[in-house]
Structures are given as structure tokens and as C-alpha cells.
Amino acid sequence: MGMLMKASGQNSTITKSDKETTMIDPDKLICYCNDLTVKDIATFIKENDIKNLDELIEQTDFPVGDKCETCHENGYLNDGYSLAMVLGQVKQGRL
């Protein structure tokens, strides 16, 4: 059963399949301090077989999440777009 939502003054229904097909913008900035996007981070995670957030942050070949640290869990804009989210999406094969 879908949820009823108000969008631009009209009712619309969002079904589970709509949510599952929502794509993450590969050009969305995740690490603002190092100017790194979802695509940049996902590519590095895959190429270097990164297994967890600590491993990603502690490595020194690809500076990410090493300055303000807001991108680690909640996201720079506190919107959930974070290093943890990208890592999880890569592990699930969605990125």
C-alpha cells in the first residue's frame, strides 16, 4: 500500500517500488572539505576493497572525512548523505 503525499498542491502516491528505484545522484558532494562526490568515494571504495568506515577514514592515499568529520555518519547537511551511506550502498551493490 502506498503513502498519500501532497506535492505541488496535488495528491500523489509513492509505492515501495518507486522508493527502491530512486537513484542517488553520483555527483552529489559528500565530503565538502575535500570536494568529493558519491562517485569519487564509491570508486575508491571499490578499487581498494574498503570494508568499513574506519578503514576508509584512516587510510592516507585518498583524503576523505579527515577535516570537519560531519560527513562520517549524518552528512554535511545532516541529510543522511554520508560516507557511511556510500559505503553501505557499495556493499549492497547499489553503487
C-alpha atoms as a PDB file:
ATOM      1  CA  MET A   1       0.000   0.000   0.000  1.00  0.00           C
ATOM      2  CA  GLY A   2       1.428   3.393  -0.973  1.00  0.00           C
ATOM      3  CA  MET A   3       1.593   6.569   1.081  1.00  0.00           C
ATOM      4  CA  LEU A   4      -0.507   9.558   0.111  1.00  0.00           C
ATOM      5  CA  MET A   5       1.583  12.717  -0.186  1.00  0.00           C
ATOM      6  CA  LYS A   6       0.886  16.327  -1.121  1.00  0.00           C
ATOM      7  CA  ALA A   7       3.181  17.511  -3.888  1.00  0.00           C
ATOM      8  CA  SER A   8       2.739  20.870  -5.583  1.00  0.00           C
ATOM      9  CA  GLY A   9      -0.866  21.077  -4.488  1.00  0.00           C
ATOM     10  CA  GLN A  10      -1.731  17.644  -5.898  1.00  0.00           C
ATOM     11  CA  ASN A  11      -2.061  14.251  -4.245  1.00  0.00           C
ATOM     12  CA  SER A  12       0.308  11.549  -5.398  1.00  0.00           C
ATOM     13  CA  THR A  13       1.010   8.021  -4.276  1.00  0.00           C
ATOM     14  CA  ILE A  14       4.513   6.713  -3.701  1.00  0.00           C
ATOM     15  CA  THR A  15       4.764   2.950  -3.765  1.00  0.00           C
ATOM     16  CA  LYS A  16       7.538   0.786  -2.405  1.00  0.00           C
ATOM     17  CA  SER A  17       8.832   0.109  -5.927  1.00  0.00           C
ATOM     18  CA  ASP A  18       9.145   3.877  -6.505  1.00  0.00           C
ATOM     19  CA  LYS A  19      11.390   4.161  -3.460  1.00  0.00           C
ATOM     20  CA  GLU A  20      13.528   1.202  -4.482  1.00  0.00           C
ATOM     21  CA  THR A  21      14.279   2.708  -7.893  1.00  0.00           C
ATOM     22  CA  THR A  22      15.240   6.136  -6.544  1.00  0.00           C
ATOM     23  CA  MET A  23      18.801   6.759  -7.632  1.00  0.00           C
ATOM     24  CA  ILE A  24      21.439   8.560  -5.661  1.00  0.00           C
ATOM     25  CA  ASP A  25      22.969  11.412  -7.639  1.00  0.00           C
ATOM     26  CA  PRO A  26      26.574  10.335  -8.305  1.00  0.00           C
ATOM     27  CA  ASP A  27      27.622  13.993  -8.472  1.00  0.00           C
ATOM     28  CA  LYS A  28      26.281  14.866  -5.003  1.00  0.00           C
ATOM     29  CA  LEU A  29      29.006  16.191  -2.737  1.00  0.00           C
ATOM     30  CA  ILE A  30      29.568  14.055   0.339  1.00  0.00           C
ATOM     31  CA  CYS A  31      32.895  15.293   1.686  1.00  0.00           C
ATOM     32  CA  TYR A  32      32.704  19.061   1.263  1.00  0.00           C
ATOM     33  CA  CYS A  33      36.137  19.699   2.778  1.00  0.00           C
ATOM     34  CA  ASN A  34      37.861  17.555   0.134  1.00  0.00           C
ATOM     35  CA  ASP A  35      35.312  18.249  -2.637  1.00  0.00           C
ATOM     36  CA  LEU A  36      34.461  14.547  -3.108  1.00  0.00           C
ATOM     37  CA  THR A  37      31.279  13.219  -4.657  1.00  0.00           C
ATOM     38  CA  VAL A  38      29.364   9.968  -4.238  1.00  0.00           C
ATOM     39  CA  LYS A  39      31.009   8.698  -7.428  1.00  0.00           C
ATOM     40  CA  ASP A  40      34.545   9.602  -6.283  1.00  0.00           C
ATOM     41  CA  ILE A  41      34.111   7.887  -2.937  1.00  0.00           C
ATOM     42  CA  ALA A  42      32.307   4.806  -4.301  1.00  0.00           C
ATOM     43  CA  THR A  43      35.009   4.293  -6.926  1.00  0.00           C
ATOM     44  CA  PHE A  44      37.756   4.460  -4.299  1.00  0.00           C
ATOM     45  CA  ILE A  45      35.895   2.047  -2.002  1.00  0.00           C
ATOM     46  CA  LYS A  46      35.515  -0.499  -4.811  1.00  0.00           C
ATOM     47  CA  GLU A  47      39.046  -0.178  -6.175  1.00  0.00           C
ATOM     48  CA  ASN A  48      40.623  -0.522  -2.730  1.00  0.00           C
ATOM     49  CA  ASP A  49      38.231  -3.093  -1.246  1.00  0.00           C
ATOM     50  CA  ILE A  50      37.396  -0.858   1.735  1.00  0.00           C
ATOM     51  CA  LYS A  51      35.391  -2.857   4.288  1.00  0.00           C
ATOM     52  CA  ASN A  52      34.346  -0.326   6.933  1.00  0.00           C
ATOM     53  CA  LEU A  53      34.115   3.363   7.750  1.00  0.00           C
ATOM     54  CA  ASP A  54      37.203   3.399   9.978  1.00  0.00           C
ATOM     55  CA  GLU A  55      39.306   1.872   7.204  1.00  0.00           C
ATOM     56  CA  LEU A  56      38.047   4.498   4.744  1.00  0.00           C
ATOM     57  CA  ILE A  57      38.753   7.415   7.063  1.00  0.00           C
ATOM     58  CA  GLU A  58      42.118   6.193   8.370  1.00  0.00           C
ATOM     59  CA  GLN A  59      43.752   5.421   5.013  1.00  0.00           C
ATOM     60  CA  THR A  60      46.033   8.176   3.706  1.00  0.00           C
ATOM     61  CA  ASP A  61      46.021   7.636  -0.085  1.00  0.00           C
ATOM     62  CA  PHE A  62      42.638   9.330  -0.574  1.00  0.00           C
ATOM     63  CA  PRO A  63      41.924  12.093   1.961  1.00  0.00           C
ATOM     64  CA  VAL A  64      38.259  11.842   2.910  1.00  0.00           C
ATOM     65  CA  GLY A  65      36.457  12.750   6.122  1.00  0.00           C
ATOM     66  CA  ASP A  66      39.688  13.892   7.718  1.00  0.00           C
ATOM     67  CA  LYS A  67      38.848  17.526   8.452  1.00  0.00           C
ATOM     68  CA  CYS A  68      35.439  18.554   9.779  1.00  0.00           C
ATOM     69  CA  GLU A  69      34.165  14.944  10.115  1.00  0.00           C
ATOM     70  CA  THR A  70      30.489  15.866   9.550  1.00  0.00           C
ATOM     71  CA  CYS A  71      30.362  13.580   6.513  1.00  0.00           C
ATOM     72  CA  HIS A  72      31.059  10.436   8.558  1.00  0.00           C
ATOM     73  CA  GLU A  73      27.559   9.494   9.731  1.00  0.00           C
ATOM     74  CA  ASN A  74      24.891  12.194   9.360  1.00  0.00           C
ATOM     75  CA  GLY A  75      26.143  14.073   6.330  1.00  0.00           C
ATOM     76  CA  TYR A  76      27.428  17.604   5.910  1.00  0.00           C
ATOM     77  CA  LEU A  77      23.887  18.910   5.500  1.00  0.00           C
ATOM     78  CA  ASN A  78      22.556  16.495   8.159  1.00  0.00           C
ATOM     79  CA  ASP A  79      20.600  14.767   5.386  1.00  0.00           C
ATOM     80  CA  GLY A  80      21.929  11.221   5.671  1.00  0.00           C
ATOM     81  CA  TYR A  81      24.158  11.528   2.609  1.00  0.00           C
ATOM     82  CA  SER A  82      27.346  10.418   4.296  1.00  0.00           C
ATOM     83  CA  LEU A  83      30.419   8.253   3.967  1.00  0.00           C
ATOM     84  CA  ALA A  84      28.579   5.536   5.892  1.00  0.00           C
ATOM     85  CA  MET A  85      25.687   5.685   3.397  1.00  0.00           C
ATOM     86  CA  VAL A  86      28.008   5.464   0.378  1.00  0.00           C
ATOM     87  CA  LEU A  87      29.906   2.556   1.938  1.00  0.00           C
ATOM     88  CA  GLY A  88      26.636   0.746   2.669  1.00  0.00           C
ATOM     89  CA  GLN A  89      25.347   1.300  -0.859  1.00  0.00           C
ATOM     90  CA  VAL A  90      28.595  -0.061  -2.346  1.00  0.00           C
ATOM     91  CA  LYS A  91      28.422  -3.140  -0.076  1.00  0.00           C
ATOM     92  CA  GLN A  92      24.842  -3.785  -1.221  1.00  0.00           C
ATOM     93  CA  GLY A  93      25.868  -3.449  -4.871  1.00  0.00           C
ATOM     94  CA  ARG A  94      23.711  -0.379  -5.452  1.00  0.00           C
ATOM     95  CA  LEU A  95      26.640   1.865  -6.372  1.00  0.00           C
END
